[in-house]
Amino acid sequence: MQRAAQRDDRATGELPTPFRRQGTDQRAKRLRRALVCAAAVPAVLITAACSSDSDDSKGKSGGQSTEQAAGGGSSPSASASPTVRAAAYQRLPEPCGALSKKTLTAMVPKGVKSSKKGSTDNPSSRSSCSWNSLDNNGVKGSQFRWLNLSLLRFDSDTSRGAGDAQAHTYYTQQLKDAQAVDGAKGVKVVPLSGTGAEASAVRYELKKKEGLFKQQTLVARVENVVVTVDYNGAGLAGEKTPDADDLTKAAEKALKEAVGSVSSANGAGGSAASPSDAPASPSKPASKPASKSPSKAPSKSASSGASPSKSPAKKS
C-alpha cells in the first residue's frame, strides 16, 4: 500500500506527505524571518535619517562657529587717534599797536613815533615792535631809552604737545637767556603777580662805552602766548643814570597792557591780565579750539634786536 502511494505521488509530481509538511514548515519560518526583517528596516532608516540630520545640524553649527571665530564676531573698532589739548589763543595783536600812546609817552618820550615792526614769516605766531628815545639836554647830557615788545604764540600739536605747555617751556628759557647776557652785573630775578599765568622780571646793569645801562627784561605767559618786554635806559654824556625800580615799574605796566591786548585780540576782553589767571594745568582743557593748521614752534626768539648791547648812537 505504501509503495502504491509513493508511486501515485511521483506520478502526480508531488512530494510525499512527510516531505510536504517539512517544506511547509521551513517556508513558514523563512516568511516569519522576512517579516521581522522587513519590520526592522524602517526603524533602521529612521534612525539613520535622524542621525544624518543631527550630523548636518552639528556641521552647520560648527561651520557658523568657525566663521564667527575666523571673523572675530563683530569687527574690532579702530584705535582712537592721539589727541592733544587745544590751544586757547589763535591770533596775536598788532605789536606796534599793543601799547597805548600814554604808556609809550612815559617810556620813550622822544620816540613814540619811532616804532619799527620786526620782520616775520608768520605774524599770527610771532611778532615784535621796538621804539627808541633820545632826550637831549644839551650840555647836561641825554637820557636814552629803548623798548622792545615781542609776542610768540604756540599751537597745540600731537608731536610737540599742548600749546600752553610749549609756551611754559619757552617762558622758562627766556628767563634763563636773560640772565646769561655777557657782561651783565647784579642780575636779579623778581617774580611778578597779576600778569598772565606766570611772569617774572630779570634786572641787571650793563657797562658800555656810552654809559651804564639799566636793563629790564620782563617775561609773561598767558595761555599759549609768551610776551616779552625789553626796556633799558641810560644817562649819557654826564646825565644821571635812571633808577632801576622806576624802569621796572614802567616795564611792568607795559607788560600787563600787552597781555591784555593778546587776550582782547582773541575776544577775551583782557581777562588774561587778571590775577586770578592761574597757570594752565596739563589736565585742564583749553577754552578755545586749536587752529586747524598748527604752525611749527619758532626756533628763535621773536625779540630780535632786544639786546641792550646795541649802541644808542646808531639809533634815531
CSV table of C-alpha atoms in Angstrom, one decimal:
chain,number,residue,atom,x,y,z
A,1,MET,CA,0.0,0.0,0.0
A,2,GLN,CA,2.8,2.4,0.8
A,3,ARG,CA,4.6,1.7,-2.3
A,4,ALA,CA,1.4,2.3,-4.2
A,5,ALA,CA,1.0,5.7,-2.5
A,6,GLN,CA,4.6,6.7,-3.4
A,7,ARG,CA,4.1,5.7,-6.9
A,8,ASP,CA,0.9,7.8,-7.0
A,9,ASP,CA,2.8,10.8,-5.6
A,10,ARG,CA,5.6,10.5,-8.2
A,11,ALA,CA,3.0,10.2,-10.9
A,12,THR,CA,1.3,13.4,-9.8
A,13,GLY,CA,4.7,15.2,-9.4
A,14,GLU,CA,4.0,16.0,-5.7
A,15,LEU,CA,6.3,15.2,-2.8
A,16,PRO,CA,5.3,12.6,-0.3
A,17,THR,CA,3.2,13.9,2.5
A,18,PRO,CA,6.0,13.9,5.2
A,19,PHE,CA,8.2,16.0,2.9
A,20,ARG,CA,5.4,18.4,2.1
A,21,ARG,CA,4.9,19.1,5.8
A,22,GLN,CA,8.6,19.7,6.3
A,23,GLY,CA,8.8,22.1,3.4
A,24,THR,CA,5.8,24.0,4.6
A,25,ASP,CA,7.3,24.4,8.0
A,26,GLN,CA,10.5,25.7,6.5
A,27,ARG,CA,8.8,28.2,4.3
A,28,ALA,CA,6.7,29.4,7.2
A,29,LYS,CA,9.9,30.0,9.2
A,30,ARG,CA,11.5,31.9,6.3
A,31,LEU,CA,8.4,34.0,5.9
A,32,ARG,CA,8.4,35.0,9.6
A,33,ARG,CA,12.1,35.9,9.4
A,34,ALA,CA,11.4,38.1,6.3
A,35,LEU,CA,8.6,39.8,8.0
A,36,VAL,CA,10.7,40.5,11.1
A,37,CYS,CA,13.5,41.9,8.9
A,38,ALA,CA,11.0,44.0,6.9
A,39,ALA,CA,9.7,45.4,10.1
A,40,ALA,CA,13.2,46.3,11.3
A,41,VAL,CA,14.2,48.1,8.1
A,42,PRO,CA,12.0,51.3,8.6
A,43,ALA,CA,13.4,51.7,12.1
A,44,VAL,CA,16.9,51.5,10.8
A,45,LEU,CA,16.2,54.0,8.1
A,46,ILE,CA,14.5,56.4,10.6
A,47,THR,CA,17.5,56.1,12.9
A,48,ALA,CA,19.9,56.7,10.1
A,49,ALA,CA,17.9,59.7,8.9
A,50,CYS,CA,17.8,61.2,12.4
A,51,SER,CA,21.5,60.6,12.8
A,52,SER,CA,22.1,62.3,9.4
A,53,ASP,CA,20.0,65.4,10.3
A,54,SER,CA,21.8,65.6,13.6
A,55,ASP,CA,25.2,65.5,11.9
A,56,ASP,CA,24.1,68.1,9.4
A,57,SER,CA,22.9,70.4,12.1
A,58,LYS,CA,26.1,69.9,14.0
A,59,GLY,CA,28.1,70.6,10.8
A,60,LYS,CA,26.2,73.8,10.1
A,61,SER,CA,26.5,74.9,13.7
A,62,GLY,CA,30.2,74.1,13.7
A,63,GLY,CA,30.6,76.0,10.4
A,64,GLN,CA,28.9,79.0,11.7
A,65,SER,CA,31.1,78.9,14.9
A,66,THR,CA,34.2,78.6,12.7
A,67,GLU,CA,33.1,81.5,10.6
A,68,GLN,CA,32.4,83.6,13.7
A,69,ALA,CA,35.8,82.6,15.2
A,70,ALA,CA,37.6,83.5,11.9
A,71,GLY,CA,35.7,86.8,11.6
A,72,GLY,CA,36.1,87.6,15.3
A,73,GLY,CA,32.3,88.2,15.6
A,74,SER,CA,32.0,92.0,15.3
A,75,SER,CA,35.0,93.7,13.7
A,76,PRO,CA,37.2,95.4,16.4
A,77,SER,CA,36.9,99.2,16.4
A,78,ALA,CA,39.9,101.2,15.2
A,79,SER,CA,42.2,102.6,17.9
A,80,ALA,CA,41.5,106.2,18.9
A,81,SER,CA,43.7,108.8,17.3
A,82,PRO,CA,46.0,110.6,19.7
A,83,THR,CA,44.6,113.9,20.9
A,84,VAL,CA,46.1,117.0,22.5
A,85,ARG,CA,44.6,119.8,24.5
A,86,ALA,CA,43.6,122.6,22.1
A,87,ALA,CA,45.4,126.0,22.2
A,88,ALA,CA,43.4,128.8,23.8
A,89,TYR,CA,44.6,131.7,21.6
A,90,GLN,CA,44.7,131.6,17.9
A,91,ARG,CA,46.0,135.1,17.0
A,92,LEU,CA,48.2,137.9,18.1
A,93,PRO,CA,47.5,141.6,18.3
A,94,GLU,CA,49.3,144.1,16.1
A,95,PRO,CA,52.6,144.5,18.0
A,96,CYS,CA,53.1,148.3,17.3
A,97,GLY,CA,49.5,148.9,18.5
A,98,ALA,CA,49.6,146.7,21.6
A,99,LEU,CA,50.7,149.6,23.8
A,100,SER,CA,48.8,152.8,24.4
A,101,LYS,CA,50.2,156.2,23.4
A,102,LYS,CA,50.1,157.2,27.1
A,103,THR,CA,52.3,154.2,28.0
A,104,LEU,CA,54.7,154.9,25.1
A,105,THR,CA,55.0,158.6,26.0
A,106,ALA,CA,56.0,157.6,29.6
A,107,MET,CA,58.6,155.1,28.4
A,108,VAL,CA,60.0,156.6,25.3
A,109,PRO,CA,59.1,160.3,25.5
A,110,LYS,CA,61.0,161.2,22.3
A,111,GLY,CA,60.3,158.1,20.4
A,112,VAL,CA,56.5,157.5,20.4
A,113,LYS,CA,56.5,157.6,16.6
A,114,SER,CA,59.8,155.7,16.2
A,115,SER,CA,58.1,152.3,16.1
A,116,LYS,CA,59.7,149.7,14.0
A,117,LYS,CA,57.9,146.4,13.3
A,118,GLY,CA,60.0,143.3,13.3
A,119,SER,CA,60.1,141.1,10.2
A,120,THR,CA,58.3,137.7,10.4
A,121,ASP,CA,57.1,135.0,8.1
A,122,ASN,CA,54.1,134.2,10.3
A,123,PRO,CA,52.5,137.2,12.1
A,124,SER,CA,49.8,135.0,13.6
A,125,SER,CA,52.5,133.1,15.6
A,126,ARG,CA,55.3,135.7,16.1
A,127,SER,CA,55.6,139.5,16.0
A,128,SER,CA,57.6,142.3,17.5
A,129,CYS,CA,57.9,146.1,17.6
A,130,SER,CA,60.6,148.4,19.0
A,131,TRP,CA,60.9,152.1,20.0
A,132,ASN,CA,63.9,154.2,20.9
A,133,SER,CA,64.1,157.7,22.5
A,134,LEU,CA,67.0,160.1,23.0
A,135,ASP,CA,66.1,163.1,25.1
A,136,ASN,CA,68.9,165.5,24.5
A,137,ASN,CA,69.5,168.0,27.3
A,138,GLY,CA,72.4,169.8,25.7
A,139,VAL,CA,75.5,170.2,27.9
A,140,LYS,CA,73.7,168.3,30.7
A,141,GLY,CA,73.7,165.2,28.6
A,142,SER,CA,70.9,162.9,27.3
A,143,GLN,CA,68.5,160.3,28.5
A,144,PHE,CA,68.4,157.3,26.3
A,145,ARG,CA,65.5,154.7,26.4
A,146,TRP,CA,65.0,151.6,24.3
A,147,LEU,CA,61.8,149.5,24.3
A,148,ASN,CA,61.0,146.2,22.6
A,149,LEU,CA,57.9,144.1,22.7
A,150,SER,CA,57.8,140.6,21.3
A,151,LEU,CA,54.9,138.1,21.1
A,152,LEU,CA,55.1,134.4,20.5
A,153,ARG,CA,52.2,132.1,20.1
A,154,PHE,CA,52.3,128.3,20.2
A,155,ASP,CA,49.8,125.9,18.6
A,156,SER,CA,48.9,122.6,20.1
A,157,ASP,CA,50.4,119.7,18.2
A,158,THR,CA,50.4,115.9,18.8
A,159,SER,CA,54.1,115.6,18.3
A,160,ARG,CA,55.1,118.7,20.4
A,161,GLY,CA,52.3,118.7,22.9
A,162,ALA,CA,49.8,121.3,24.1
A,163,GLY,CA,50.4,125.0,23.2
A,164,ASP,CA,50.4,126.2,26.8
A,165,ALA,CA,52.9,123.6,27.8
A,166,GLN,CA,55.2,124.7,24.9
A,167,ALA,CA,54.8,128.3,25.9
A,168,HIS,CA,55.7,127.5,29.5
A,169,THR,CA,59.0,125.8,28.3
A,170,TYR,CA,59.8,128.9,26.1
A,171,TYR,CA,58.9,131.2,29.0
A,172,THR,CA,61.4,129.4,31.2
A,173,GLN,CA,64.1,129.5,28.5
A,174,GLN,CA,63.6,133.3,28.0
A,175,LEU,CA,64.3,133.9,31.7
A,176,LYS,CA,67.4,131.8,31.6
A,177,ASP,CA,68.7,133.6,28.4
A,178,ALA,CA,68.1,137.0,30.0
A,179,GLN,CA,70.3,136.0,33.0
A,180,ALA,CA,73.1,134.8,30.7
A,181,VAL,CA,73.9,138.1,28.9
A,182,ASP,CA,77.6,138.7,28.6
A,183,GLY,CA,78.8,141.4,30.9
A,184,ALA,CA,75.6,141.6,33.0
A,185,LYS,CA,76.2,142.7,36.5
A,186,GLY,CA,74.0,142.4,39.6
A,187,VAL,CA,71.5,140.0,37.9
A,188,LYS,CA,68.2,139.7,39.9
A,189,VAL,CA,65.1,137.7,39.1
A,190,VAL,CA,61.9,139.2,40.5
A,191,PRO,CA,58.6,137.2,40.3
A,192,LEU,CA,55.6,139.3,39.2
A,193,SER,CA,52.0,138.8,40.2
A,194,GLY,CA,48.7,139.7,38.4
A,195,THR,CA,50.1,139.3,34.9
A,196,GLY,CA,49.0,136.3,32.9
A,197,ALA,CA,49.5,132.8,34.2
A,198,GLU,CA,53.2,133.4,35.2
A,199,ALA,CA,55.5,136.3,34.9
A,200,SER,CA,59.0,137.4,36.1
A,201,ALA,CA,61.4,140.3,35.7
A,202,VAL,CA,65.2,139.9,35.1
A,203,ARG,CA,67.2,143.0,36.1
A,204,TYR,CA,70.9,143.8,35.7
A,205,GLU,CA,73.4,146.5,34.8
A,206,LEU,CA,75.5,146.6,31.6
A,207,LYS,CA,78.5,148.8,31.3
A,208,LYS,CA,79.2,150.1,27.8
A,209,LYS,CA,81.3,152.8,26.3
A,210,GLU,CA,78.4,155.2,26.1
A,211,GLY,CA,77.5,154.7,29.8
A,212,LEU,CA,75.9,152.5,32.3
A,213,PHE,CA,72.7,150.8,31.1
A,214,LYS,CA,70.0,149.6,33.3
A,215,GLN,CA,68.3,146.6,31.7
A,216,GLN,CA,64.9,145.2,32.4
A,217,THR,CA,63.6,142.0,30.7
A,218,LEU,CA,60.1,141.1,31.7
A,219,VAL,CA,58.5,137.8,30.5
A,220,ALA,CA,54.9,136.7,30.9
A,221,ARG,CA,52.9,133.7,29.8
A,222,VAL,CA,49.2,133.9,29.1
A,223,GLU,CA,47.8,130.6,28.0
A,224,ASN,CA,49.8,129.6,24.9
A,225,VAL,CA,51.4,133.0,24.3
A,226,VAL,CA,54.6,134.4,25.7
A,227,VAL,CA,55.0,138.2,26.0
A,228,THR,CA,58.5,139.7,26.4
A,229,VAL,CA,59.2,143.3,27.2
A,230,ASP,CA,62.8,144.5,27.0
A,231,TYR,CA,63.4,148.0,28.4
A,232,ASN,CA,66.7,149.7,29.1
A,233,GLY,CA,67.8,153.2,29.9
A,234,ALA,CA,71.0,155.1,30.4
A,235,GLY,CA,72.2,158.6,31.2
A,236,LEU,CA,74.6,159.7,28.5
A,237,ALA,CA,77.3,162.5,28.4
A,238,GLY,CA,77.1,163.2,32.2
A,239,GLU,CA,73.3,162.7,32.6
A,240,LYS,CA,72.1,160.9,35.7
A,241,THR,CA,71.7,157.1,35.4
A,242,PRO,CA,68.0,156.2,35.6
A,243,ASP,CA,66.6,154.5,38.6
A,244,ALA,CA,66.2,150.7,38.0
A,245,ASP,CA,63.0,150.5,40.1
A,246,ASP,CA,61.3,153.2,38.0
A,247,LEU,CA,62.3,151.4,34.8
A,248,THR,CA,60.9,148.1,36.2
A,249,LYS,CA,57.6,149.7,37.2
A,250,ALA,CA,57.2,151.2,33.7
A,251,ALA,CA,58.1,147.9,32.0
A,252,GLU,CA,55.6,146.0,34.2
A,253,LYS,CA,52.8,148.3,33.2
A,254,ALA,CA,53.7,147.8,29.6
A,255,LEU,CA,53.8,144.0,30.1
A,256,LYS,CA,50.3,144.0,31.6
A,257,GLU,CA,49.0,146.1,28.8
A,258,ALA,CA,50.4,143.8,26.2
A,259,VAL,CA,49.0,140.8,27.9
A,260,GLY,CA,45.6,142.5,27.9
A,261,SER,CA,46.0,143.2,24.2
A,262,VAL,CA,46.6,139.5,23.5
A,263,SER,CA,43.5,138.5,25.4
A,264,SER,CA,41.4,141.2,23.6
A,265,ALA,CA,42.7,140.1,20.2
A,266,ASN,CA,41.1,136.7,20.9
A,267,GLY,CA,37.8,138.0,22.2
A,268,ALA,CA,38.6,137.5,25.9
A,269,GLY,CA,38.2,141.2,26.8
A,270,GLY,CA,41.6,141.4,28.5
A,271,SER,CA,40.6,138.9,31.2
A,272,ALA,CA,44.0,137.2,30.8
A,273,ALA,CA,45.6,140.0,32.8
A,274,SER,CA,43.6,139.2,35.8
A,275,PRO,CA,45.5,138.0,38.9
A,276,SER,CA,43.1,135.0,39.1
A,277,ASP,CA,44.6,133.6,35.9
A,278,ALA,CA,46.4,130.6,37.3
A,279,PRO,CA,49.0,128.5,35.4
A,280,ALA,CA,47.4,126.1,33.0
A,281,SER,CA,47.4,122.5,34.2
A,282,PRO,CA,48.2,119.8,31.7
A,283,SER,CA,44.9,118.2,32.5
A,284,LYS,CA,42.9,121.4,32.1
A,285,PRO,CA,41.1,121.6,28.8
A,286,ALA,CA,41.6,124.7,26.8
A,287,SER,CA,38.8,127.2,26.5
A,288,LYS,CA,39.0,127.6,22.7
A,289,PRO,CA,39.6,125.2,19.8
A,290,ALA,CA,43.1,124.9,18.3
A,291,SER,CA,44.0,126.2,14.9
A,292,LYS,CA,43.2,123.9,12.1
A,293,SER,CA,46.7,124.0,10.8
A,294,PRO,CA,49.1,124.3,13.7
A,295,SER,CA,52.3,126.2,12.9
A,296,LYS,CA,55.7,125.0,13.9
A,297,ALA,CA,57.1,126.2,17.1
A,298,PRO,CA,59.6,129.0,16.5
A,299,SER,CA,63.2,128.1,16.9
A,300,LYS,CA,64.4,131.6,17.5
A,301,SER,CA,63.3,134.3,19.9
A,302,ALA,CA,60.9,136.9,18.4
A,303,SER,CA,62.5,139.6,20.4
A,304,SER,CA,65.0,140.2,17.7
A,305,GLY,CA,67.1,143.3,18.3
A,306,ALA,CA,66.2,143.2,22.0
A,307,SER,CA,69.8,143.1,23.2
A,308,PRO,CA,70.8,146.1,25.3
A,309,SER,CA,74.3,145.9,23.7
A,310,LYS,CA,73.1,148.0,20.8
A,311,SER,CA,74.8,151.3,20.7
A,312,PRO,CA,72.4,154.3,21.2
A,313,ALA,CA,74.5,156.3,18.8
A,314,LYS,CA,73.2,154.2,16.0
A,315,LYS,CA,69.5,154.9,16.9
A,316,SER,CA,67.5,157.8,15.7
